[in-house]
Coordinates of C-alpha atoms and ligand atoms in Angstrom, one line a residue:
M1 CA 10.0 24.2 -88.2
D2 CA 12.6 27.9 -87.8
S3 CA 10.0 30.2 -87.4
T4 CA 7.8 28.4 -85.2
K5 CA 10.2 26.2 -83.1
N6 CA 9.1 27.2 -79.9
L7 CA 5.2 26.6 -80.1
P8 CA 4.4 23.0 -79.9
V9 CA 3.1 20.1 -82.4
A10 CA -0.3 19.1 -82.3
V11 CA -1.7 16.1 -81.1
I12 CA -5.4 15.4 -82.2
G13 CA -6.5 12.5 -80.5
A14 CA -5.2 10.9 -77.3
G15 CA -6.4 7.3 -78.2
P16 CA -3.1 4.7 -78.6
V17 CA -1.8 6.1 -81.6
G18 CA -1.8 9.9 -80.6
L19 CA -0.4 9.0 -77.0
A20 CA 2.1 7.4 -79.1
A21 CA 2.2 10.2 -81.2
A22 CA 3.1 12.3 -78.2
A23 CA 5.7 10.1 -76.8
H24 CA 8.2 10.2 -79.2
L25 CA 7.9 14.1 -79.6
L26 CA 8.9 14.5 -76.1
E27 CA 12.2 11.5 -76.8
R28 CA 12.7 14.4 -79.7
G29 CA 12.9 17.2 -77.3
L30 CA 9.6 18.7 -79.5
E31 CA 6.4 19.9 -77.3
P32 CA 3.2 18.1 -77.8
L33 CA -0.2 20.1 -77.1
I34 CA -2.7 16.7 -76.8
L35 CA -6.2 18.0 -77.7
E36 CA -9.2 14.9 -76.9
A37 CA -12.6 15.7 -77.2
G38 CA -13.7 12.5 -75.2
P39 CA -13.3 12.9 -71.2
S40 CA -10.5 10.8 -70.8
A41 CA -7.7 9.6 -72.8
G42 CA -9.0 6.3 -75.0
A43 CA -12.9 7.8 -75.0
A44 CA -13.2 5.8 -78.5
I45 CA -12.2 2.1 -77.3
E46 CA -13.8 2.9 -74.3
Q47 CA -17.4 2.5 -76.5
W48 CA -15.9 -1.0 -77.6
R49 CA -14.3 -1.4 -74.1
H50 CA -16.3 -4.7 -74.1
I51 CA -14.6 -6.3 -77.1
R52 CA -11.5 -8.7 -77.1
L53 CA -9.0 -7.1 -79.4
F54 CA -7.4 -9.5 -81.9
S55 CA -3.7 -9.1 -81.5
P56 CA -1.5 -9.7 -78.3
W57 CA 0.1 -6.9 -76.0
R58 CA 3.3 -6.9 -77.5
F59 CA 1.9 -5.4 -81.2
N60 CA -0.5 -3.2 -79.1
I61 CA 1.6 -1.0 -76.9
D62 CA 4.0 1.2 -78.7
D63 CA 7.8 1.5 -77.6
A64 CA 7.8 5.1 -76.2
A65 CA 5.5 4.8 -74.4
V66 CA 7.0 1.9 -72.5
R67 CA 10.4 4.1 -71.5
L68 CA 7.9 6.3 -70.1
L69 CA 6.3 4.0 -68.2
E70 CA 9.0 1.8 -67.8
A71 CA 10.6 4.6 -65.9
S72 CA 7.6 5.6 -63.4
G73 CA 7.8 1.6 -62.1
W74 CA 5.2 0.4 -64.2
E75 CA 5.3 -3.3 -65.8
A76 CA 4.1 -4.5 -68.8
P77 CA 1.5 -7.1 -69.5
R78 CA 2.4 -10.9 -70.5
P79 CA 3.2 -10.2 -74.2
T80 CA 1.2 -12.9 -75.8
A81 CA -2.1 -12.1 -73.1
V82 CA -4.7 -11.0 -75.4
P83 CA -6.3 -8.0 -74.0
Y84 CA -10.4 -6.7 -74.1
G85 CA -10.3 -2.7 -75.2
G86 CA -11.1 -2.0 -71.5
E87 CA -7.6 -3.4 -70.6
L88 CA -6.6 -1.7 -73.3
I89 CA -7.4 1.3 -71.2
D90 CA -7.3 0.3 -67.7
Q91 CA -3.5 -1.6 -68.3
Y92 CA -1.9 1.1 -70.8
L93 CA -3.7 4.3 -72.0
T94 CA -4.7 5.8 -68.5
P95 CA -1.8 4.9 -66.7
L96 CA 0.5 6.3 -69.7
A97 CA -2.5 9.5 -69.8
A98 CA -1.7 9.9 -65.7
L99 CA 2.3 10.2 -66.2
P100 CA 2.9 13.8 -65.4
E101 CA 5.0 13.6 -68.6
I102 CA 1.4 13.1 -70.9
A103 CA -1.1 15.0 -68.3
S104 CA -0.2 18.3 -68.2
R105 CA 0.4 18.6 -72.2
L106 CA -3.1 16.9 -72.6
Q107 CA -6.7 18.6 -72.4
T108 CA -9.3 16.6 -72.3
G109 CA -13.0 18.0 -73.6
A110 CA -11.3 19.6 -76.2
R111 CA -12.4 19.2 -79.7
V112 CA -10.7 20.3 -82.9
L113 CA -13.1 22.0 -84.8
A114 CA -10.8 22.8 -87.8
I115 CA -6.4 23.7 -88.8
T116 CA -5.6 26.3 -90.5
R117 CA -2.0 28.3 -91.2
Q118 CA -2.3 31.5 -89.5
G119 CA -3.2 34.8 -91.7
L120 CA -3.6 32.4 -94.5
D121 CA -6.7 30.6 -96.3
K122 CA -6.0 27.4 -98.4
T123 CA -5.0 29.7 -101.6
H124 CA -2.5 31.2 -100.6
T125 CA 0.9 30.3 -100.8
R126 CA 3.1 32.6 -100.1
G127 CA 5.4 31.8 -97.0
R128 CA 3.0 29.1 -96.1
D129 CA 5.6 26.2 -95.0
T130 CA 7.1 28.7 -92.4
I131 CA 3.7 30.4 -90.6
P132 CA 2.0 27.9 -87.7
F133 CA -0.7 26.3 -88.4
V134 CA -3.7 27.2 -85.7
V135 CA -6.0 25.1 -84.4
R136 CA -9.5 25.8 -83.4
V137 CA -11.1 23.9 -80.3
E138 CA -13.8 23.7 -79.0
H139 CA -13.8 23.3 -75.1
D140 CA -16.2 21.4 -73.1
G141 CA -18.9 24.2 -72.0
G142 CA -18.7 25.7 -75.1
D143 CA -15.5 28.4 -74.9
I144 CA -13.6 28.3 -78.2
R145 CA -10.4 29.3 -78.9
D146 CA -7.4 29.0 -80.9
Y147 CA -3.9 27.5 -80.8
P148 CA -0.9 28.0 -82.4
T149 CA 1.7 25.0 -83.3
A150 CA 4.3 24.4 -85.3
G151 CA 2.7 21.0 -86.8
V152 CA -0.3 18.7 -86.5
I153 CA -0.5 14.8 -86.3
D154 CA -3.8 14.0 -87.1
A155 CA -4.7 10.9 -84.8
S156 CA -8.6 11.7 -84.0
G157 CA -9.8 7.9 -85.4
T158 CA -12.5 7.5 -87.3
W159 CA -14.4 5.6 -84.6
S160 CA -17.6 8.1 -84.5
N161 CA -18.0 9.1 -87.9
R162 CA -19.5 5.4 -89.0
N163 CA -20.2 4.4 -92.7
P164 CA -23.9 4.8 -93.4
L165 CA -25.7 1.3 -93.9
G166 CA -26.4 2.4 -98.1
T167 CA -25.1 0.1 -100.1
S168 CA -24.1 3.0 -102.4
G169 CA -22.3 5.1 -99.7
L170 CA -25.1 7.3 -98.5
A171 CA -27.2 6.4 -96.0
A172 CA -30.5 4.4 -97.1
V173 CA -33.5 5.9 -98.3
G174 CA -35.3 6.0 -95.2
E175 CA -32.4 5.0 -92.7
P176 CA -32.1 8.8 -91.0
A177 CA -35.5 8.5 -90.1
V178 CA -35.5 5.2 -88.3
A179 CA -32.2 6.2 -86.7
S180 CA -34.5 4.9 -83.0
R181 CA -33.7 1.4 -84.2
I182 CA -30.4 1.7 -85.6
S183 CA -27.6 0.8 -82.5
S184 CA -24.1 2.1 -82.2
P185 CA -21.4 0.0 -83.7
L186 CA -20.8 -2.4 -81.4
P187 CA -23.3 -2.7 -78.7
D188 CA -22.3 -4.6 -75.4
V189 CA -25.4 -6.8 -76.2
T190 CA -24.7 -9.3 -73.2
G191 CA -24.3 -6.3 -70.6
S192 CA -25.0 -2.7 -70.7
D193 CA -27.4 -2.9 -73.6
R194 CA -28.5 -6.3 -73.1
G195 CA -32.1 -4.5 -72.4
A196 CA -32.4 -3.7 -76.2
F197 CA -31.3 -6.6 -77.7
A198 CA -32.7 -9.6 -75.2
A199 CA -35.8 -11.4 -77.4
R200 CA -35.5 -9.3 -79.7
R201 CA -35.1 -9.5 -83.7
V202 CA -32.0 -8.4 -83.7
L203 CA -30.0 -7.4 -87.8
V204 CA -26.7 -6.6 -88.3
V205 CA -25.3 -5.7 -91.6
G206 CA -21.4 -5.9 -92.1
A207 CA -18.5 -8.2 -93.0
G208 CA -15.9 -7.1 -90.5
H209 CA -14.3 -7.9 -86.7
S210 CA -17.3 -5.6 -85.6
A211 CA -19.6 -7.7 -86.9
A212 CA -18.8 -10.9 -85.8
N213 CA -17.9 -10.1 -82.5
T214 CA -21.7 -8.4 -82.2
L215 CA -23.1 -11.8 -83.8
I216 CA -20.9 -14.1 -81.7
N217 CA -22.0 -12.3 -78.4
L218 CA -25.7 -12.3 -79.6
A219 CA -25.2 -16.0 -79.4
D220 CA -24.4 -16.1 -76.1
L221 CA -27.4 -13.4 -75.3
A222 CA -29.8 -15.8 -77.1
K223 CA -28.5 -19.2 -75.0
D224 CA -30.1 -17.4 -71.8
E225 CA -33.1 -15.6 -73.8
P226 CA -34.3 -18.0 -76.3
D227 CA -37.0 -15.7 -78.5
T228 CA -33.0 -13.9 -79.0
R229 CA -33.4 -14.0 -83.3
I230 CA -30.3 -13.1 -84.6
L231 CA -30.2 -12.2 -89.2
W232 CA -27.1 -11.0 -90.6
A233 CA -27.1 -9.1 -94.4
I234 CA -24.0 -9.3 -96.1
R235 CA -23.5 -6.9 -99.3
G236 CA -21.1 -9.8 -100.9
A237 CA -22.0 -13.3 -101.6
S238 CA -19.6 -15.4 -99.0
A239 CA -19.0 -15.0 -95.8
A240 CA -16.0 -16.9 -96.3
K241 CA -13.9 -13.1 -95.8
V242 CA -15.2 -13.4 -92.6
Y243 CA -14.7 -16.1 -91.2
G244 CA -10.7 -15.3 -91.2
G245 CA -7.8 -18.1 -90.8
G246 CA -9.2 -20.7 -88.7
D247 CA -6.0 -22.1 -87.5
L248 CA -3.6 -20.7 -89.7
D249 CA -4.1 -16.8 -88.2
D250 CA -1.7 -15.8 -87.0
L251 CA -3.4 -14.3 -84.5
P252 CA -5.5 -16.9 -82.9
A253 CA -8.1 -14.7 -81.5
R254 CA -9.0 -13.6 -84.7
G255 CA -8.9 -17.2 -86.5
Q256 CA -10.5 -18.8 -83.4
L257 CA -13.2 -15.5 -83.8
G258 CA -14.0 -16.2 -87.4
A259 CA -14.2 -20.3 -87.1
R260 CA -16.9 -19.9 -84.2
L261 CA -18.7 -17.6 -86.3
R262 CA -18.8 -19.9 -89.4
R263 CA -20.0 -23.3 -86.6
L264 CA -23.2 -20.8 -85.6
V265 CA -24.3 -20.2 -89.3
E266 CA -23.9 -23.6 -89.9
A267 CA -26.0 -24.4 -86.9
G268 CA -28.7 -22.3 -87.8
T269 CA -28.6 -20.2 -84.9
I270 CA -27.4 -16.8 -86.9
E271 CA -29.3 -16.2 -90.6
L272 CA -26.8 -14.8 -92.7
H273 CA -28.6 -12.9 -95.5
T274 CA -25.8 -13.2 -98.3
G275 CA -25.1 -10.2 -101.6
F276 CA -28.1 -8.2 -99.3
G277 CA -27.2 -4.4 -100.4
I278 CA -29.6 -1.7 -98.3
A279 CA -31.4 0.2 -100.2
S280 CA -34.3 1.6 -98.0
L281 CA -35.6 1.1 -94.6
A282 CA -39.1 1.7 -93.2
S283 CA -40.6 1.6 -89.5
T284 CA -43.2 -0.4 -89.7
G285 CA -45.6 -1.2 -86.6
G286 CA -42.7 -1.0 -84.0
A287 CA -40.2 -2.7 -85.9
V288 CA -38.4 -1.9 -89.3
T289 CA -38.4 -3.2 -92.7
V290 CA -35.0 -3.4 -94.6
A291 CA -35.7 -3.6 -98.5
S292 CA -32.2 -4.9 -100.2
V293 CA -31.5 -3.5 -103.6
D294 CA -33.1 -6.4 -105.3
G295 CA -36.1 -6.5 -103.6
R296 CA -35.9 -8.7 -100.6
T297 CA -37.0 -7.9 -97.0
L298 CA -35.6 -8.6 -93.6
E299 CA -38.3 -7.8 -90.7
A300 CA -35.8 -6.3 -87.4
D301 CA -36.7 -4.9 -83.8
V302 CA -33.3 -2.8 -84.0
V303 CA -30.4 -2.9 -86.9
V304 CA -26.4 -2.8 -85.7
P305 CA -24.4 -1.0 -88.1
C306 CA -21.0 -3.2 -88.8
T307 CA -20.7 -0.9 -91.7
G308 CA -17.0 0.4 -90.9
F309 CA -16.6 4.2 -90.7
R310 CA -14.5 7.1 -92.8
P311 CA -12.3 9.8 -92.0
D312 CA -14.3 13.2 -91.2
L313 CA -12.1 15.4 -93.4
N314 CA -14.1 18.6 -92.7
I315 CA -11.9 19.8 -89.7
L316 CA -9.1 19.3 -92.7
R317 CA -10.9 21.6 -95.0
E318 CA -8.2 24.4 -94.7
L319 CA -5.1 22.4 -95.6
R320 CA -3.6 20.8 -98.7
L321 CA -4.0 17.8 -98.7
N322 CA -3.2 14.3 -101.6
L323 CA -5.7 11.7 -100.6
D324 CA -6.6 8.3 -102.9
P325 CA -9.4 9.3 -104.0
A326 CA -11.0 6.0 -103.2
V327 CA -9.7 4.7 -99.8
E328 CA -9.1 9.0 -98.5
A329 CA -5.4 7.4 -97.2
P330 CA -3.0 9.7 -98.4
V331 CA -2.2 8.9 -101.3
E332 CA 0.9 6.9 -101.4
L333 CA -0.8 4.9 -98.8
G334 CA -4.2 4.1 -100.9
P335 CA -3.4 1.5 -103.1
L336 CA -1.5 0.0 -100.6
I337 CA -4.9 -1.1 -98.5
D338 CA -7.4 -1.1 -100.8
P339 CA -9.8 -3.2 -99.4
E340 CA -10.7 -4.2 -103.0
F341 CA -7.7 -5.4 -104.2
H342 CA -6.0 -5.5 -101.0
S343 CA -7.7 -7.6 -98.1
C344 CA -4.6 -8.6 -95.5
G345 CA -3.9 -6.6 -92.5
T346 CA -0.2 -6.5 -93.6
V347 CA 1.4 -3.2 -95.4
P348 CA 4.7 -2.7 -95.5
P349 CA 5.5 0.0 -92.7
H350 CA 5.5 3.3 -93.8
G351 CA 6.7 6.5 -92.5
A352 CA 7.0 10.3 -92.8
A353 CA 7.8 10.1 -96.2
L354 CA 4.4 8.0 -97.1
L355 CA 1.5 10.1 -95.0
A356 CA 3.2 13.5 -96.0
H357 CA 1.2 16.4 -97.7
P358 CA 1.5 19.1 -99.7
E359 CA 0.8 20.7 -95.7
K360 CA 4.1 20.7 -94.5
D361 CA 5.0 19.9 -91.3
F362 CA 1.0 17.8 -91.3
Y363 CA -0.1 14.2 -90.9
I364 CA -2.5 12.1 -90.7
V365 CA -1.6 8.8 -89.0
G366 CA -3.7 6.0 -87.2
M367 CA -6.6 4.8 -87.8
K368 CA -7.5 7.7 -89.4
S369 CA -4.4 7.5 -91.4
Y370 CA -6.2 4.1 -93.3
G371 CA -9.6 6.6 -94.3
R372 CA -12.0 3.6 -95.2
A373 CA -9.7 0.8 -95.3
P374 CA -10.6 -1.8 -92.8
T375 CA -7.6 -3.3 -92.0
F376 CA -5.4 -0.9 -89.8
L377 CA -2.9 -2.2 -87.3
L378 CA -2.1 -0.8 -83.5
A379 CA 1.5 -1.7 -85.0
T380 CA 1.5 0.1 -88.1
G381 CA 0.8 2.7 -86.8
Y382 CA 3.3 3.2 -83.8
E383 CA 5.5 3.1 -87.0
Q384 CA 3.7 5.9 -88.0
V385 CA 4.3 8.4 -85.2
R386 CA 7.8 7.1 -84.1
S387 CA 9.0 8.1 -88.1
V388 CA 6.5 11.5 -87.9
A389 CA 8.4 12.4 -85.1
A390 CA 11.4 12.2 -86.6
A391 CA 11.0 13.5 -89.3
L392 CA 9.2 17.3 -87.9
A393 CA 12.7 17.2 -85.4
G394 CA 14.6 17.2 -89.0
D395 CA 15.9 13.8 -88.3
R396 CA 15.3 12.5 -92.1
E397 CA 17.3 9.4 -91.9
A398 CA 15.3 8.2 -88.6
A399 CA 12.8 9.4 -90.6
D400 CA 12.7 7.3 -93.9
T401 CA 14.5 4.2 -92.0
V402 CA 11.0 2.6 -91.2
Q403 CA 11.1 -0.9 -89.3
L404 CA 8.1 -3.0 -88.4
E405 CA 7.4 -6.6 -86.6
L406 CA 3.8 -7.9 -88.0
P407 CA 1.9 -10.4 -87.3
E408 CA 0.0 -12.4 -90.2
T409 CA -3.8 -11.1 -89.8
G410 CA -5.7 -13.7 -91.8
V411 CA -7.9 -11.1 -93.4
C412 CA -7.3 -13.1 -96.8
S413 CA -8.9 -15.5 -98.1
T414 CA -8.0 -18.0 -95.9
D415 CA -10.0 -21.7 -97.4
A416 CA -6.7 -24.1 -97.5
G417 CA -5.2 -24.0 -100.9
T418 CA -7.1 -20.6 -102.2
S419 CA -5.8 -17.3 -103.1
C420 CA -6.1 -13.8 -101.5
D421 CA -9.4 -11.7 -102.7
V422 CA -7.2 -9.4 -105.0
P423 CA -7.2 -9.7 -108.8
A424 CA -5.1 -12.1 -110.7
A425 CA -2.9 -9.2 -111.6
V426 CA -1.9 -8.7 -107.6
A427 CA -2.2 -12.6 -106.6
V428 CA 1.3 -13.4 -107.5
A429 CA 2.4 -10.6 -105.9
S430 CA 0.3 -10.4 -103.3
E431 CA 0.6 -14.0 -102.1
S432 CA 3.6 -13.3 -99.8
S433 CA 2.8 -10.8 -97.7
C434 CA -1.1 -12.2 -96.9
C435 CA -1.2 -15.5 -98.0
A436 CA 2.3 -17.6 -97.2
A437 CA 2.7 -19.2 -94.4
A438 CA 1.8 -18.1 -90.7
E439 CA 5.4 -15.9 -89.4
P440 CA 5.4 -12.7 -88.4
V441 CA 7.6 -10.7 -90.9
L442 CA 10.3 -8.3 -90.5
I443 CA 10.0 -5.9 -93.3
G444 CA 12.5 -2.7 -93.0
F445 CA 12.9 -0.3 -96.2
P446 CA 13.3 3.1 -97.2
T447 CA 9.8 4.6 -98.1
G448 CA 8.3 6.2 -101.2
L449 CA 6.4 4.7 -104.1
S450 CA 6.3 4.6 -107.2
H451 CA 4.1 7.4 -108.8
G452 CA 1.1 8.5 -111.9
R453 CA -0.3 4.8 -112.2
S454 CA -3.4 3.1 -110.6
S455 CA -3.9 1.3 -107.6
Q456 CA -3.9 -1.8 -108.8
E457 CA -0.5 -1.8 -110.8
K458 CA 1.3 0.3 -107.8
L459 CA 0.3 -2.5 -105.3
A460 CA 1.8 -5.2 -108.0
A461 CA 4.6 -3.0 -108.6
S462 CA 5.6 -1.7 -104.8
L463 CA 5.3 -5.8 -103.4
L464 CA 6.9 -7.2 -106.6
S465 CA 10.1 -5.0 -107.5
S466 CA 10.9 -4.2 -103.9
P467 CA 14.3 -5.5 -103.3
S468 CA 13.1 -6.1 -99.1
S469 CA 9.5 -7.6 -100.0
D470 CA 8.0 -9.1 -96.7
K471 CA 9.3 -12.8 -98.3
E472 CA 12.7 -11.7 -98.5
E473 CA 13.4 -9.5 -95.7
S474 CA 10.8 -12.5 -93.3
N475 CA 14.4 -14.4 -93.7
A476 CA 16.6 -12.1 -92.2
Ligands
LIG1 C1 -13.8 -3.7 -82.1 C2 -12.2 -2.7 -83.0 C3 -11.3 -3.8 -82.6 C4 -9.7 -4.0 -82.7 N1 -8.8 -4.8 -82.5 C5 -7.9 -4.8 -82.7 C6 -6.5 -5.3 -82.9 O1 -7.3 -6.2 -82.0 N2 -5.0 -5.1 -83.2 C7 -5.5 -3.8 -83.4 O2 -3.9 -3.6 -83.9 N3 -6.0 -2.7 -83.9 C8 -7.6 -3.0 -83.7 N4 -8.5 -1.8 -84.1 C9 -8.1 -1.3 -84.9 C10 -7.4 0.0 -84.7 O3 -6.4 -0.5 -84.1 C11 -7.9 0.8 -83.4 O4 -9.3 1.3 -83.9 C12 -7.7 1.8 -82.5 O5 -8.2 2.2 -81.7 C13 -7.3 2.6 -83.2 O6 -6.6 3.9 -82.3 P1 -6.4 5.6 -82.5 O7 -5.7 6.2 -81.9 O8 -5.7 5.9 -84.4 O9 -7.6 6.2 -82.6 P2 -8.7 6.1 -82.2 O10 -8.5 4.9 -80.9 O11 -10.1 6.0 -82.7 O12 -8.5 7.3 -81.0 C14 -8.9 8.5 -81.3 C15 -9.3 9.8 -80.6 O13 -9.5 10.8 -81.0 C16 -10.4 11.2 -80.4 N5 -10.6 12.3 -81.1 C17 -11.9 12.3 -82.5 N6 -12.6 13.7 -82.7 C18 -11.2 14.3 -82.1 C19 -11.9 16.0 -82.8 N7 -12.1 16.5 -83.5 N8 -10.8 16.2 -81.7 C20 -10.1 16.1 -80.2 N9 -10.0 14.4 -80.5 C21 -10.9 13.7 -81.4 C22 -11.8 10.0 -80.0 O14 -12.2 11.1 -78.9 C23 -10.4 9.3 -79.7 O15 -9.9 9.0 -78.4 C24 -9.2 -2.6 -83.4 C25 -10.4 -1.5 -83.7 C26 -12.2 -1.8 -83.6 C27 -12.4 -0.9 -83.3

C-alpha cells in the first residue's frame, strides 16, 4: 500500500465484524474509516434485538475489541451466558462504538453506494494495484461524497437483502403485489409487532434459525391469543435439520430451540407443510393464497419470510471479484460452506489468503463473506478480520497463520447415529468436523486450498488431506 499509505482503510458497516476490523486495524497502526448506513452501530442486529443468539458471549466478542474496551474499564459479560441481540448491542457494540478511538472514525447515516479505483474503471489493469480506491457514500440528507482509501473491508452483512419466497431464487409470481402481507424476516411477534400477528393465520416460510425462533415465539403468542394459527412451510422433505442437535449440540441454546420446535410440531401447535416450494402468491379477499409448485395451497393473513439472505453485490460492480459461482462467497471459501454439501456451522478457520480477490487490498468479511450460505459464526469473522488487518499491514506471516476455536453447532443432521447431511463422497471427510463428539475444536493451519475442482471434491480433499484437520488438532 506504499503509494496510498496516508489514506485510511474503509470499513463498510459497523456491525460486530466491521467494528472488530476497525479495532484490528488500529492495533496495526492503520487508520480505519468506518461507514455505517444505519443510525448507530449494530443497525442490522437492532432489527432482531428480541432474538436470542445461539452462541454464548465467549464466541461473540473479538479479542482486539475487548483489549480496547478493557483499557477503558469495560467488564466483559459472563462468558457462558447467551445474550439476546439487544444485549449484544447494549453491552458490547454500543460501548465499543462510543470509545473515542472508534467514535472519531465512525460515520453513521453513511451508506456506501459504490467502490472503484481512482480514475480507473474495471477494465483497466495498468497500475491498478497501486492506485487508491474511491468509496462513494450517500450521507443522510442526500449529500454524496467520494472518499479515497488505501484498502476496503466490506463488512456490510446481508440483512437488508433477503431471499425471495419463490422456490427458484426469483420472487414468486405475485410476490411483489402482496408485499404488504409479507413481514420482515424476524418480526417481534410477542412485542412491538404483536398486533399484526395476534389471532391471525401466520405462515412462516423457511428452515433455519430465524424460522425456528419466529415459530416458537408465535407459539408463545398463541397461548394468550388462541385464535392465532401457525403454519410452517419448508421446501425440504423433513424438518430434522432445523430440529438440530438437541442435547448433543455444543451450543445448548441452539439445541434447546430445535427440541422445543419439534415438540410444538408433534403437538400440533404448529402445522408443518413439507416439500412446499412456493410458486405463487395471490391476494384473496384480505388474505393471501400461497401456492406450491405441486399445486397445494395455503391461506394466510401474513407471511414471514425466513428464507435467508444473499449478498448485495451491486456496490462492488467496479471491482474485480473472484466469487464461487454457487454460493457467492470468495471462490476458495465457497466449497467449504456450500449448504448443499456442508450443513455444519464449523468451517476451517481462514483469513486473508482465502478471502483475497484479484482486486488487491479489497476483502469481503463477516456475514457477507459467506455469500448465500447461512452458517456464518461471529468467531469466524473475528479471525477473518485479524488476518485481513495483518495482511493490509504487510505482516504476511501473521495473516497466514490462522487459528480459531469453534463450537460444534448442531446444524448437521442430528438424529443419533445418522451422518451429516452431505453426499456419501464427502460424509467421511465431514464427520470429524460436524458430526463427531461435541467438543470445541482448536484448528490452526496456513491458508490456501486446492484449485480447479468441483465444490464437493475441494471440500472432501481439503478436509481429508489437511495435515491439521480439526480431528487431529482437537487433541492438541
Ligand atoms: C437472528 C440471528 C441470530 C444469529 N445468531 C448468531 C449467534 O448466536 N452466533 C453467531 O456467531 N452468529 C449469529 N448470527 C450470524 C451473524 O453472526 C450475525 O448476522 C452478525 O450480525 C453478522 O455480523 P456482520 O458484522 O457481518 O454483519 P451485520 O451485523 O449485518 O452488520 C452489517 C452492518 O453494515 C451496515 N451496512 C449494510 N449495507 C451498508 C452500506 N451499503 N453502507 C454502509 N453500511 C452498510 C448495516 O447497517 C449493518 O450495521 C445470527 C444471525 C441472525 C440473523
